[in-house]
Amino acid sequence: MRETEAQGQESVGEPLDRVDGRLKVTGGAKYAAEFPVPRVAHAVLVTSTIASGRVVAMDATAAERAPGVLKVLTPFNAPRLPGAPAVRGGTMRVPTLLQDPMVRYNGQPIGLVVAETFEQAIAATDLVRVRYATERPVLDMDRAPRNPPETVRPMRGERVTHRGDYARGLADAAVRVDQTYTTPLENHNPMEVHSTLALWEGDALTLYESTQGISNVRSSVARTFGVPPEKVRVVSHFTGGGFGSKGGPWSHEALAAMAAREVGRPVKLVLTRRQMFGPVGGRARTVQRVTMGATASGVLTATRHASTSNTSMLEDWLEPAVTPTLMLYACPNLETQYDLVRLNVGSPTFMRAPGETTGTFALESAMDELAVALRMDPVALRLANYAERDPESGRPWSSKGLRACYALAGERFGWSRRNPEPRATRDGRWLVGWGMATATYPARRNPASALARLLPDGRALVRAGTQEIGCGTYTVMTQIAADALGLPPDRVRFELGDTTMPENPASTGSVTAASTGTAVHEVATQLRSRLVKLAIADPASPLHGAAEGDVRVTDGRLTLASDGGSGESYATLLARQGGQPVEVTVSSRAGAEAQQYSMHSFGTVFAEVRVDEELGEIRVSRVVTAHDVGRVLNAKTASSQIIGGVVWGIGQALLEETLVDPHTGRYVNADLAEYHVPVNADVGAIDVHFVHEADAHVNPIGVKGAGEIGITGVGAAIANAVHHATGVRVRDLPITLDKIIRR
Ligand code: MOS
């Protein structure tokens, strides 16, 4: 954005209100299930009531006779799909598409009822009689056998890593900590349940879809049906949260398309809340052993982090919990290891900073335990082990403002007034505790593309096939394009969410601002340059013959810096050029910088908790954060991202846990009454700060990403605060009151 900085009208960074805000609050924003499609039929999943075994027979006679029912699909009559992924296809997503009668978790889709109305379809699901051959499910992670090591494949890095001499480092330590931390199964529970509206026109399929990745859905569904990707169009203008569960397709997309083809009508398939537990992923359970050794002055000599997590019987999905341990502190001797255990539960997947959320809970709890053992301030311990470069790769950071984060958040929180003694601070019946932790998340960038078109009236249209999952993508892309074009944001229209648009990555891994944002910046910059060149070459333009570098564009007007003259507007220029729009398309991807630097967002979380001494009730009264996420594109939406992350972290620390019946594998708390996410009453004051470090290396717009980092470190900061308040160290999330008062 260097080009426009001198023009004094920057929108980037400003707390611009969401450009889609009015649509959202007036109900004008259309979600997948809301697109009006004539003759739509409704499909409802039939799900298994056993966790392991086989469907021997399904009697759909009564269901088929029920009012409004058009079709009942079962493993015995469903059409074969040429490209349905095979079970245990490595780390590939394996949906259950009625291609075989096997049951691998309780709640697995085993059938589909299609009817005239949703109510008729859901009523008829109860009439489908299922006979099973039941096997004993594997549900006890602590007793189940571990996967063969060759099936344990992290998405990045190795199953086992070594740095330096861990055994020697541990022997040299003056103080050691060796503890096991556990995090439970969780489910994403976005407000909007997963929904698909499938529509065939000949052999062309359109899916209106609630997704974080329209291109992922297109390629996967095309492969499943054995049709070219061009035949599948995926549309998603708004997604009501995903948190990882909508990163790629599950079973319901292809099943909706299958049903639509079978009944010869458009089909809408909306999951029930209960069906959000199992069929669309969740967070794996982790058992993490962390061993750390340090000198008497707190310098780390050894770290070992071994994480065992569960996967399903369908896939070998690995929760990458050791990733923060590999890069966060300058420890010379280090070992990490992953193990997997297959259970009869739904497949785990990406959820809210996968790896960093679970991993920082273990690592940052262990660091706090080490600080206690050393009688050292927790911030001082972290500063004593500050990594000046990436300790794993040896590369320099593209930027790292973490020291400034500790200083800023610590100061705002009042950390220097902390009495290190546990149980020392009281407020009536409440024990008050202060804890902190470090936050981190990788800054990634994926290939992205965009189109920019200047319209004859001088407004711009910018398109990129990305997604709006609630982060503010419509808004920040509008701001980026506006600045690069020299237009006010209200004269730029940004459109997204359609595979007919230039291709973009999924809105996962906090990549959207850096990836799509760079493509939008580049396409708008090129369009501006194209228009300036048109003016310069046009004898009728007041800018005729000027040097490109002397032309300024402000408020849609091209002027010369030298004469301060009136110049002309984009609209005037275009009118003279024949009144046709001017359009540019670009594709952009990371360059060599990705190999030269280690790129991460960083931050810190300080939490205050109040614990009722008698009852063990825990309230998070105050959280102060400071993050270095590179350039902040919009002060308001970025703060909202971090606030949302902290709220997720409160959920992780105190509330969220998916309970599976140990005998039947049934999801016990599969609704929002029993699966607790934080509500307003659970959330105290959240004070969000950014450290504005310019990152000159990460990408042309200096953005590292603020999507997921907000949750990282929060679980540990709260657990550390609970320890400080009560003297009780809870290493098993969530921290429920029974774990406080049982000792
Ligand atoms: Mo995020 S868990 O990568 O959608």
XYZ file of C-alpha atoms and ligand atoms in Angstrom:
747
model
C 0.000 0.000 0.000
C 3.025 2.187 -0.264
C 1.639 3.761 -3.461
C -1.284 5.352 -1.748
C 0.229 6.279 1.562
C 1.142 9.752 0.421
C -2.390 10.535 -0.585
C -3.656 11.076 2.911
C -7.005 9.307 2.456
C -6.178 5.811 3.607
C -9.081 3.637 4.565
C -6.938 0.663 5.592
C -6.477 0.643 9.344
C -9.569 2.748 9.989
C -12.369 1.214 12.081
C -14.742 1.252 9.096
C -18.168 -0.227 9.905
C -18.866 -3.504 8.164
C -20.012 -2.781 4.628
C -22.345 -5.791 4.915
C -23.590 -4.793 8.365
C -26.907 -3.411 7.195
C -27.646 -6.547 5.147
C -26.895 -8.712 8.143
C -28.994 -6.863 10.687
C -31.944 -6.456 8.320
C -31.993 -10.101 7.261
C -30.974 -9.182 3.731
C -27.814 -11.305 3.887
C -28.663 -14.637 2.286
C -27.285 -17.785 3.881
C -27.121 -21.085 2.013
C -30.548 -22.400 2.982
C -32.236 -19.082 2.251
C -31.811 -18.878 -1.506
C -35.277 -19.007 -3.055
C -35.364 -21.950 -5.430
C -38.632 -23.117 -6.962
C -39.853 -26.691 -6.396
C -37.296 -27.313 -3.672
C -37.568 -30.590 -1.767
C -36.183 -31.115 1.736
C -33.783 -33.809 2.817
C -33.039 -34.944 6.363
C -30.251 -37.314 7.349
C -31.001 -40.634 8.998
C -28.178 -41.328 11.432
C -26.915 -44.473 13.124
C -27.794 -45.351 16.703
C -24.805 -47.643 17.169
C -21.121 -46.688 17.059
C -19.632 -49.734 15.414
C -20.915 -52.479 13.176
C -22.972 -52.794 10.050
C -26.435 -51.985 8.809
C -27.935 -55.368 7.983
C -31.280 -54.140 6.726
C -33.273 -50.941 6.464
C -37.037 -51.036 6.120
C -38.238 -47.781 4.625
C -41.746 -48.957 3.747
C -43.512 -46.900 6.392
C -41.352 -43.859 5.752
C -41.981 -44.012 2.034
C -45.753 -44.081 2.656
C -45.642 -41.107 5.013
C -47.181 -37.828 3.816
C -45.027 -35.851 1.393
C -42.164 -38.313 1.239
C -40.538 -38.466 -2.188
C -37.643 -40.846 -1.637
C -35.720 -42.692 1.047
C -32.087 -43.373 0.257
C -30.189 -46.087 2.113
C -26.864 -47.900 1.644
C -28.867 -50.529 -0.237
C -30.492 -48.327 -2.877
C -28.262 -45.256 -3.091
C -26.548 -44.755 -6.443
C -22.848 -45.614 -6.571
C -20.623 -42.545 -6.778
C -17.539 -43.097 -8.933
C -15.180 -40.946 -6.870
C -16.320 -41.456 -3.286
C -13.130 -41.433 -1.184
C -12.067 -44.714 0.341
C -11.988 -45.234 4.068
C -8.554 -44.609 5.572
C -7.426 -42.639 2.543
C -4.562 -41.146 4.518
C -5.408 -37.706 5.833
C -8.015 -37.181 3.140
C -11.518 -36.317 4.301
C -13.671 -39.426 4.208
C -17.398 -38.692 4.116
C -20.040 -41.371 4.503
C -22.109 -41.377 1.312
C -24.242 -44.528 1.650
C -21.702 -46.433 -0.431
C -21.356 -49.240 2.112
C -23.351 -50.468 5.115
C -20.554 -50.000 7.659
C -21.117 -47.934 10.802
C -18.078 -46.339 12.388
C -19.574 -43.878 14.870
C -22.861 -43.176 16.566
C -24.683 -40.511 14.609
C -23.151 -41.403 11.252
C -25.320 -40.664 8.207
C -26.796 -43.992 7.053
C -29.782 -42.740 5.076
C -31.654 -39.784 3.719
C -35.349 -38.953 3.606
C -36.511 -36.515 0.935
C -39.933 -34.934 1.276
C -42.000 -31.954 0.214
C -41.375 -30.171 3.506
C -38.695 -30.257 6.182
C -41.257 -31.314 8.783
C -42.466 -34.220 6.647
C -38.898 -35.350 6.053
C -37.869 -35.168 9.703
C -41.055 -36.991 10.799
C -40.419 -39.778 8.300
C -36.850 -40.357 9.509
C -38.398 -41.833 12.666
C -40.267 -44.394 10.569
C -37.145 -45.887 9.002
C -36.465 -49.245 10.701
C -32.801 -50.202 10.919
C -31.374 -53.597 11.827
C -27.714 -53.655 12.796
C -24.976 -56.196 13.374
C -23.382 -54.481 16.342
C -19.757 -54.639 17.369
C -18.204 -53.376 20.560
C -17.036 -49.827 19.854
C -13.567 -48.548 20.759
C -14.214 -45.511 22.948
C -11.622 -45.495 25.727
C -8.664 -43.565 24.413
C -6.469 -44.429 27.356
C -6.868 -48.189 26.749
C -7.186 -48.380 22.988
C -4.106 -49.366 20.996
C -2.036 -46.628 19.445
C -1.900 -46.335 15.684
C 1.056 -47.831 13.830
C 3.625 -44.976 13.630
C 3.589 -44.907 9.819
C -0.053 -43.827 9.925
C 0.765 -40.847 12.160
C 1.374 -38.073 9.657
C 1.295 -34.434 10.713
C 0.226 -31.976 8.037
C 3.573 -30.248 8.478
C 6.786 -31.609 9.921
C 7.518 -35.056 11.275
C 5.941 -37.410 13.793
C 9.100 -37.308 15.904
C 11.563 -34.415 16.001
C 14.899 -33.948 17.762
C 16.933 -30.831 18.384
C 20.233 -30.889 20.276
C 20.590 -33.459 23.061
C 17.385 -33.601 25.085
C 18.572 -36.167 27.661
C 21.716 -34.196 28.363
C 19.770 -30.952 28.564
C 17.357 -32.441 31.085
C 20.244 -33.840 33.152
C 21.817 -30.380 33.215
C 18.642 -28.732 34.498
C 18.456 -27.339 38.008
C 14.638 -27.357 37.998
C 12.288 -29.682 36.135
C 8.599 -29.898 35.367
C 7.018 -33.074 34.014
C 3.241 -33.095 33.711
C 0.426 -34.373 31.534
C -2.253 -32.030 30.245
C -5.483 -33.151 28.659
C -7.990 -31.384 26.464
C -11.401 -32.855 25.609
C -13.384 -33.518 22.468
C -15.090 -30.319 21.410
C -17.519 -29.408 18.667
C -17.457 -26.187 16.667
C -21.120 -25.225 16.960
C -21.282 -22.210 14.680
C -24.623 -20.384 14.889
C -25.508 -21.425 11.352
C -25.795 -25.188 11.039
C -24.244 -26.761 7.954
C -26.602 -26.427 5.003
C -26.606 -27.292 1.320
C -29.034 -26.430 -1.430
C -28.332 -28.596 -4.487
C -29.639 -27.886 -7.948
C -28.952 -29.842 -11.151
C -29.446 -28.352 -14.597
C -28.606 -31.187 -16.971
C -25.195 -32.415 -15.868
C -24.311 -29.097 -14.220
C -24.610 -28.845 -10.456
C -25.023 -25.703 -8.368
C -24.565 -25.861 -4.617
C -25.598 -23.025 -2.332
C -23.409 -23.906 0.569
C -22.499 -22.865 4.080
C -18.753 -23.185 3.763
C -15.329 -21.734 4.465
C -14.041 -23.039 1.137
C -16.128 -22.893 -2.042
C -13.283 -24.236 -4.197
C -12.672 -27.150 -1.834
C -16.340 -28.085 -2.034
C -16.344 -27.796 -5.807
C -13.283 -29.977 -6.376
C -14.347 -32.597 -3.874
C -17.953 -32.892 -5.041
C -16.839 -32.936 -8.694
C -14.393 -35.749 -7.910
C -17.050 -37.677 -5.993
C -19.523 -37.519 -8.872
C -16.866 -37.990 -11.531
C -17.682 -34.739 -13.313
C -15.259 -31.987 -14.362
C -14.957 -29.154 -11.781
C -16.336 -26.682 -14.346
C -19.652 -28.506 -14.065
C -19.963 -27.682 -10.374
C -20.687 -24.171 -9.169
C -20.581 -23.388 -5.453
C -22.148 -20.201 -4.098
C -21.671 -18.907 -0.569
C -22.257 -15.210 0.060
C -22.449 -15.465 3.832
C -21.430 -18.205 6.214
C -22.669 -18.021 9.781
C -19.435 -19.161 11.390
C -17.421 -22.267 10.717
C -14.397 -22.288 13.061
C -12.821 -25.028 10.942
C -15.823 -27.312 10.594
C -16.712 -25.794 7.227
C -13.187 -25.826 5.789
C -14.054 -28.580 3.357
C -17.002 -30.741 2.460
C -18.416 -33.531 4.617
C -21.174 -35.965 3.692
C -24.226 -33.744 3.403
C -23.087 -31.844 0.270
C -22.751 -34.932 -1.903
C -25.837 -36.502 -0.313
C -27.903 -33.406 -1.138
C -26.634 -33.531 -4.721
C -27.356 -37.268 -4.887
C -30.889 -36.725 -3.602
C -31.510 -33.843 -6.012
C -30.562 -36.063 -8.921
C -32.704 -38.924 -7.638
C -35.881 -36.878 -7.211
C -35.250 -34.632 -10.190
C -35.772 -31.506 -8.115
C -33.615 -29.072 -6.153
C -32.948 -30.403 -2.661
C -32.205 -28.500 0.524
C -30.388 -30.339 3.298
C -30.024 -28.558 6.644
C -28.387 -30.429 9.503
C -30.062 -30.505 12.881
C -28.034 -29.229 15.829
C -27.642 -32.810 17.052
C -26.189 -33.748 13.655
C -23.465 -31.140 14.202
C -21.921 -33.646 16.630
C -20.117 -36.286 14.594
C -20.859 -35.787 10.891
C -19.077 -32.436 10.537
C -15.949 -32.818 12.658
C -14.810 -31.603 16.022
C -11.648 -31.091 18.024
C -9.695 -34.199 18.890
C -9.060 -35.092 22.506
C -5.390 -34.620 23.414
C -3.200 -36.113 26.115
C -0.021 -34.081 26.186
C 3.017 -34.792 28.311
C 5.323 -31.818 28.646
C 8.732 -32.105 30.280
C 10.856 -29.017 30.757
C 14.154 -28.336 32.454
C 15.786 -25.000 33.219
C 18.798 -23.523 34.959
C 18.290 -21.833 38.311
C 17.988 -18.536 36.466
C 15.214 -19.888 34.267
C 17.032 -20.575 31.024
C 15.507 -23.609 29.335
C 17.897 -26.518 28.872
C 15.425 -29.147 27.666
C 11.860 -29.445 26.446
C 9.896 -32.525 25.464
C 6.322 -32.417 24.230
C 4.536 -35.648 23.337
C 0.931 -35.438 22.206
C -1.495 -38.302 21.741
C -4.793 -37.440 20.133
C -7.753 -39.380 18.867
C -8.852 -39.869 15.337
C -11.801 -41.782 13.899
C -12.172 -45.165 12.218
C -12.546 -43.335 8.896
C -9.456 -41.137 8.761
C -6.129 -40.586 10.479
C -6.523 -36.908 11.304
C -3.838 -35.498 13.592
C -4.257 -32.562 15.980
C -0.902 -30.739 15.562
C -0.491 -29.839 19.232
C 3.308 -29.641 19.422
C 3.645 -26.923 16.761
C 3.918 -23.993 19.191
C 6.545 -25.836 21.233
C 8.774 -26.141 18.166
C 9.061 -22.390 17.642
C 8.078 -20.409 20.701
C 11.126 -20.518 22.978
C 14.868 -20.642 22.399
C 15.419 -24.076 23.864
C 18.526 -25.829 22.490
C 17.502 -29.386 23.341
C 14.066 -30.492 22.333
C 12.029 -33.517 21.379
C 8.488 -33.775 20.117
C 6.340 -36.758 19.308
C 2.844 -37.494 18.052
C 0.687 -40.549 18.540
C -2.816 -41.327 17.363
C -5.599 -43.526 18.671
C -8.532 -44.611 16.514
C -11.926 -44.375 18.188
C -15.498 -44.967 17.067
C -16.307 -41.252 17.004
C -16.803 -38.743 14.204
C -13.636 -37.632 12.447
C -11.797 -34.794 14.160
C -10.729 -31.817 12.099
C -9.394 -28.276 12.187
C -10.967 -26.305 15.005
C -10.178 -22.743 16.132
C -6.390 -22.643 15.778
C -5.889 -26.416 15.640
C -2.648 -27.364 17.375
C -1.927 -23.917 18.731
C -5.024 -23.914 20.958
C -4.462 -27.335 22.494
C -0.671 -27.028 22.372
C -0.408 -23.624 24.037
C -2.641 -24.862 26.840
C -0.084 -27.558 27.647
C 3.081 -25.587 26.914
C 2.020 -22.357 28.592
C 0.664 -24.206 31.620
C 4.015 -26.003 31.919
C 5.862 -22.695 31.623
C 3.752 -21.360 34.485
C 4.538 -24.429 36.575
C 8.203 -23.897 35.812
C 7.955 -20.245 36.865
C 6.373 -21.333 40.157
C 9.108 -23.940 40.690
C 11.783 -21.339 39.952
C 10.048 -18.654 42.050
C 10.304 -16.514 38.967
C 7.872 -14.087 37.421
C 6.070 -15.802 34.511
C 6.753 -12.905 32.136
C 10.416 -12.815 33.140
C 10.684 -16.562 32.451
C 9.344 -16.044 28.954
C 11.682 -13.121 28.329
C 14.632 -15.221 29.552
C 13.864 -17.693 26.769
C 12.822 -15.221 24.075
C 13.594 -16.674 20.652
C 15.409 -14.074 18.568
C 15.042 -16.303 15.524
C 13.044 -19.429 14.789
C 14.793 -22.047 16.932
C 13.623 -24.911 14.715
C 14.442 -23.603 11.238
C 17.124 -21.103 12.286
C 15.500 -18.530 10.029
C 14.953 -14.921 11.071
C 11.413 -13.873 11.866
C 9.726 -11.742 9.231
C 8.830 -9.629 12.266
C 8.233 -10.294 15.940
C 6.738 -7.716 18.268
C 6.236 -10.107 21.160
C 8.420 -8.189 23.640
C 6.293 -5.127 23.025
C 3.165 -7.252 23.508
C 4.311 -8.442 26.957
C 5.155 -4.861 27.934
C 1.943 -3.287 26.638
C -0.548 -5.866 27.904
C 1.314 -6.254 31.204
C 1.206 -2.515 31.760
C -2.497 -2.225 30.888
C -3.293 -5.188 33.089
C -1.278 -3.924 36.051
C 0.849 -7.084 36.213
C 3.648 -5.418 38.221
C 1.271 -5.212 41.206
C 0.827 -8.996 41.264
C 1.582 -10.771 44.511
C 3.123 -14.044 43.279
C 1.767 -16.020 46.253
C -1.267 -18.201 45.369
C -4.444 -17.607 47.414
C -3.057 -14.268 48.570
C -5.631 -11.982 46.979
C -9.250 -11.951 48.084
C -12.360 -9.939 47.449
C -14.933 -11.093 49.961
C -15.758 -14.725 49.218
C -13.854 -14.571 45.941
C -10.252 -15.645 45.541
C -8.672 -13.471 42.863
C -5.975 -14.819 40.549
C -3.867 -13.383 37.755
C -2.290 -15.496 35.037
C -0.696 -14.945 31.663
C 0.411 -16.857 28.602
C 1.941 -16.348 25.182
C -0.102 -16.511 21.973
C 1.160 -17.534 18.573
C -0.147 -18.537 15.163
C 1.592 -18.964 11.806
C 1.334 -16.243 9.148
C 0.572 -18.137 5.980
C -0.334 -17.070 2.493
C -1.902 -19.205 -0.204
C -2.253 -18.483 -3.932
C -5.133 -16.125 -4.598
C -6.601 -14.200 -7.501
C -8.917 -11.280 -8.052
C -10.637 -9.200 -10.686
C -11.057 -5.426 -10.607
C -13.255 -3.478 -12.972
C -13.678 0.257 -13.212
C -17.263 1.017 -14.191
C -18.202 3.900 -16.492
C -19.608 5.917 -13.583
C -16.235 5.865 -11.857
C -17.084 3.227 -9.274
C -15.148 -0.015 -9.000
C -16.237 -3.620 -8.788
C -13.781 -6.097 -7.287
C -14.373 -9.843 -7.207
C -12.583 -12.715 -5.550
C -13.916 -16.205 -4.913
C -13.251 -16.058 -1.193
C -15.729 -16.462 1.663
C -17.281 -14.229 4.348
C -17.356 -16.349 7.480
C -17.958 -13.395 9.761
C -14.428 -11.979 9.971
C -15.088 -8.824 7.952
C -13.767 -9.961 4.581
C -16.224 -7.855 2.570
C -15.107 -4.829 4.541
C -11.325 -5.142 4.574
C -11.172 -6.119 0.892
C -13.236 -3.019 0.084
C -10.773 -0.903 2.066
C -7.710 -2.417 0.396
C -9.162 -1.918 -3.089
C -10.333 1.608 -2.290
C -6.884 2.708 -1.159
C -5.094 1.172 -4.116
C -7.529 2.726 -6.601
C -7.701 6.118 -4.945
C -11.420 5.795 -4.322
C -13.482 6.222 -1.167
C -14.684 2.826 0.138
C -18.321 3.634 -0.628
C -17.469 3.701 -4.327
C -15.999 0.209 -4.292
C -18.172 -2.884 -4.376
C -16.473 -6.118 -3.347
C -18.121 -9.414 -4.262
C -17.159 -12.902 -3.129
C -18.436 -16.402 -2.641
C -18.882 -17.881 -6.108
C -16.676 -20.379 -7.925
C -17.333 -18.463 -11.155
C -15.116 -15.744 -9.656
C -11.289 -15.827 -9.601
C -10.146 -18.706 -7.402
C -9.103 -18.131 -3.798
C -8.030 -20.263 -0.868
C -10.399 -21.532 1.763
C -10.986 -19.190 4.688
C -8.965 -21.403 7.007
C -5.624 -21.125 8.725
C -6.027 -17.354 9.100
C -4.821 -16.891 5.506
C -7.569 -14.763 3.981
C -6.374 -11.249 4.762
C -2.815 -12.042 3.655
C -3.757 -14.124 0.596
C -6.892 -12.597 -0.883
C -5.900 -9.203 0.514
C -2.646 -9.250 -1.441
C -4.425 -10.310 -4.650
C -6.983 -7.524 -4.194
C -4.232 -5.017 -3.506
C -2.328 -6.094 -6.592
C -5.318 -6.155 -8.937
C -6.504 -2.751 -7.779
C -2.989 -1.324 -8.080
C -2.714 -2.671 -11.620
C -6.119 -1.301 -12.551
C -5.143 2.119 -11.239
C -1.931 1.966 -13.257
C -3.838 0.925 -16.379
C -6.185 3.894 -15.993
C -3.371 6.338 -15.330
C -1.595 5.108 -18.481
C -4.803 5.554 -20.464
C -5.000 9.177 -19.333
C -1.351 9.847 -20.066
C -1.699 8.453 -23.586
C -4.887 10.393 -24.332
C -4.259 13.755 -26.029
C -7.594 15.020 -24.750
C -6.693 14.353 -21.118
C -5.270 17.089 -18.884
C -2.740 14.426 -17.844
C -1.558 13.803 -21.391
C 2.164 13.185 -21.532
C 2.696 13.218 -17.765
C 5.034 10.772 -16.035
C 3.067 8.006 -14.314
C 4.786 8.662 -11.015
C 3.553 12.260 -11.007
C -0.095 11.276 -11.196
C -2.082 11.151 -7.993
C -5.496 9.605 -7.657
C -7.640 10.911 -4.839
C -11.353 10.502 -4.464
C -11.529 9.054 -7.981
C -9.769 12.083 -9.532
C -6.507 11.927 -11.400
C -4.357 14.993 -10.805
C -0.735 15.998 -11.183
C 1.213 16.527 -8.019
C 3.234 19.291 -9.701
C 0.504 21.724 -10.679
C -2.208 20.905 -8.154
C -4.539 21.202 -11.123
C -8.046 19.927 -11.332
C -7.151 16.952 -13.544
C -10.057 14.712 -14.413
C -12.138 11.964 -12.883
C -12.045 8.270 -13.690
C -15.583 8.654 -15.076
C -14.607 11.454 -17.452
C -11.614 9.470 -18.643
C -13.711 6.394 -19.290
C -16.460 8.351 -21.048
C -13.895 9.642 -23.547
C -12.549 6.115 -24.007
C -15.917 4.934 -25.281
C -17.676 4.437 -21.962
C -16.601 0.831 -21.601
C -15.459 -0.630 -18.280
C -11.757 -1.371 -17.830
C -10.903 -4.668 -16.205
C -7.798 -6.368 -14.810
C -7.342 -9.853 -13.343
C -4.327 -11.023 -11.321
C -3.110 -14.141 -9.619
C -0.688 -13.763 -6.770
C 1.311 -16.141 -4.659
C 4.083 -16.048 -2.075
C 7.635 -15.608 -3.346
C 11.038 -16.500 -1.972
C 10.312 -14.697 1.311
C 8.423 -17.762 2.509
C 11.699 -19.709 2.447
C 13.812 -16.887 3.849
C 11.789 -15.985 6.921
C 9.813 -17.650 9.634
C 6.454 -15.922 9.699
C 4.157 -15.853 12.706
C 1.739 -13.620 14.499
C 2.481 -13.287 18.203
C 0.721 -12.053 21.275
C 0.058 -12.345 24.951
C -2.967 -12.853 27.158
C -3.330 -11.668 30.756
C -6.366 -12.988 32.622
C -7.983 -12.251 35.966
C -10.261 -14.869 37.460
C -12.386 -14.846 40.574
C -13.068 -18.185 42.194
C -15.714 -18.700 44.850
C -13.758 -20.333 47.663
C -16.652 -22.483 48.867
C -18.344 -23.392 45.603
C -15.460 -23.390 43.150
C -17.400 -21.199 40.714
C -14.981 -19.497 38.323
C -15.580 -16.150 36.660
C -13.210 -14.583 34.147
C -13.506 -10.985 35.254
C -10.892 -9.391 33.034
C -8.710 -10.251 30.035
C -6.110 -7.952 28.512
C -4.424 -8.920 25.254
C -1.757 -7.457 23.015
C -1.023 -8.938 19.613
C 1.398 -8.375 16.798
C -0.538 -9.429 13.722
C 1.378 -7.230 11.297
C -0.683 -4.536 9.635
C -4.179 -4.154 11.064
C -6.519 -3.697 8.107
C -9.494 -2.502 10.118
C -9.169 -1.563 13.767
C -12.747 -2.589 14.506
C -12.973 -5.938 12.725
C -9.495 -6.951 13.933
C -10.454 -6.195 17.543
C -13.644 -8.171 17.047
C -11.592 -11.121 15.830
C -9.467 -11.079 18.976
C -12.488 -10.597 21.257
C -14.109 -13.600 19.567
C -10.923 -15.599 20.066
C -10.802 -14.743 23.773
C -14.447 -15.808 24.118
C -13.574 -19.113 22.437
C -10.701 -19.409 24.906
C -13.058 -18.899 27.845
C -15.136 -21.712 26.371
C -12.085 -23.930 26.056
C -10.893 -23.155 29.580
C -14.147 -23.435 31.481
C -17.075 -24.779 29.492
C -16.673 -26.751 26.305
C -16.548 -30.518 26.330
C -18.279 -33.041 24.119
C -19.320 -36.051 26.163
C -19.532 -39.463 24.538
C -21.338 -42.308 26.283
C -18.612 -44.857 27.094
C -20.826 -47.827 26.164
C -22.793 -46.692 23.127
C -20.633 -43.938 21.699
C -23.688 -41.686 21.655
C -22.982 -37.955 21.809
C -24.600 -37.162 25.141
C -24.681 -33.366 25.129
C -25.414 -32.762 21.455
C -27.273 -29.476 21.756
C -26.583 -25.945 22.897
C -28.386 -26.459 26.194
C -25.868 -29.104 27.275
C -22.806 -28.236 25.198
C -21.878 -24.962 26.814
C -20.368 -22.108 24.866
C -19.784 -18.821 26.659
C -22.731 -16.458 26.765
C -22.479 -12.776 27.610
C -22.773 -13.490 31.334
C -19.647 -15.687 31.117
C -17.529 -12.966 29.552
C -15.972 -10.178 31.582
C -14.096 -7.154 30.280
C -11.874 -7.859 27.285
C -9.309 -5.191 26.512
C -7.643 -5.731 23.132
C -4.454 -4.022 21.961
C -2.304 -4.303 18.880
C 1.413 -3.733 18.627
C 1.850 -2.053 15.297
C 5.000 -3.645 13.989
C 5.492 -3.147 10.283
C 6.316 -6.475 8.670
C 8.301 -5.649 5.561
C 8.830 -9.259 4.536
C 5.647 -11.236 5.047
C 3.753 -10.043 1.928
C 3.179 -6.790 -0.001
C 0.471 -5.595 2.392
C 2.336 -6.437 5.606
C -0.496 -8.558 7.006
C 0.271 -11.547 9.226
C -3.292 -12.491 10.097
C -5.590 -12.032 13.083
C -8.043 -14.845 12.483
C -7.217 -17.554 14.946
C -4.443 -16.236 17.191
C -7.013 -14.732 19.560
C -7.846 -18.071 21.166
C -4.258 -19.246 21.549
C -2.828 -18.926 25.040
C -6.213 -18.063 26.561
C -6.805 -21.521 28.038
C -3.424 -21.483 29.766
C -3.735 -17.866 30.937
C -7.035 -18.747 32.638
C -5.699 -22.030 34.058
C -2.650 -20.172 35.370
C -4.901 -17.528 36.919
C -7.006 -20.253 38.550
C -3.844 -21.711 40.051
C -2.808 -18.278 41.290
C -6.246 -17.730 42.813
C -6.670 -21.120 44.452
C -3.336 -22.924 44.555
C -4.995 -25.720 42.559
C -3.364 -26.642 39.265
C -5.948 -28.060 36.866
C -4.321 -29.850 33.945
C -7.507 -31.287 32.512
C -9.828 -29.022 30.544
C -12.420 -27.740 30.979
C -11.765 -26.381 34.474
C -15.091 -27.182 36.082
C -15.825 -26.393 39.707
C -15.573 -30.038 40.810
C -11.893 -29.996 39.849
C -11.339 -26.986 42.129
C -13.182 -28.170 45.226
C -12.395 -31.866 45.088
C -8.962 -31.454 46.710
Mo -9.481 -22.628 10.872
S -9.657 -24.047 12.349
O -8.099 -23.184 10.028
O -10.912 -22.788 9.977
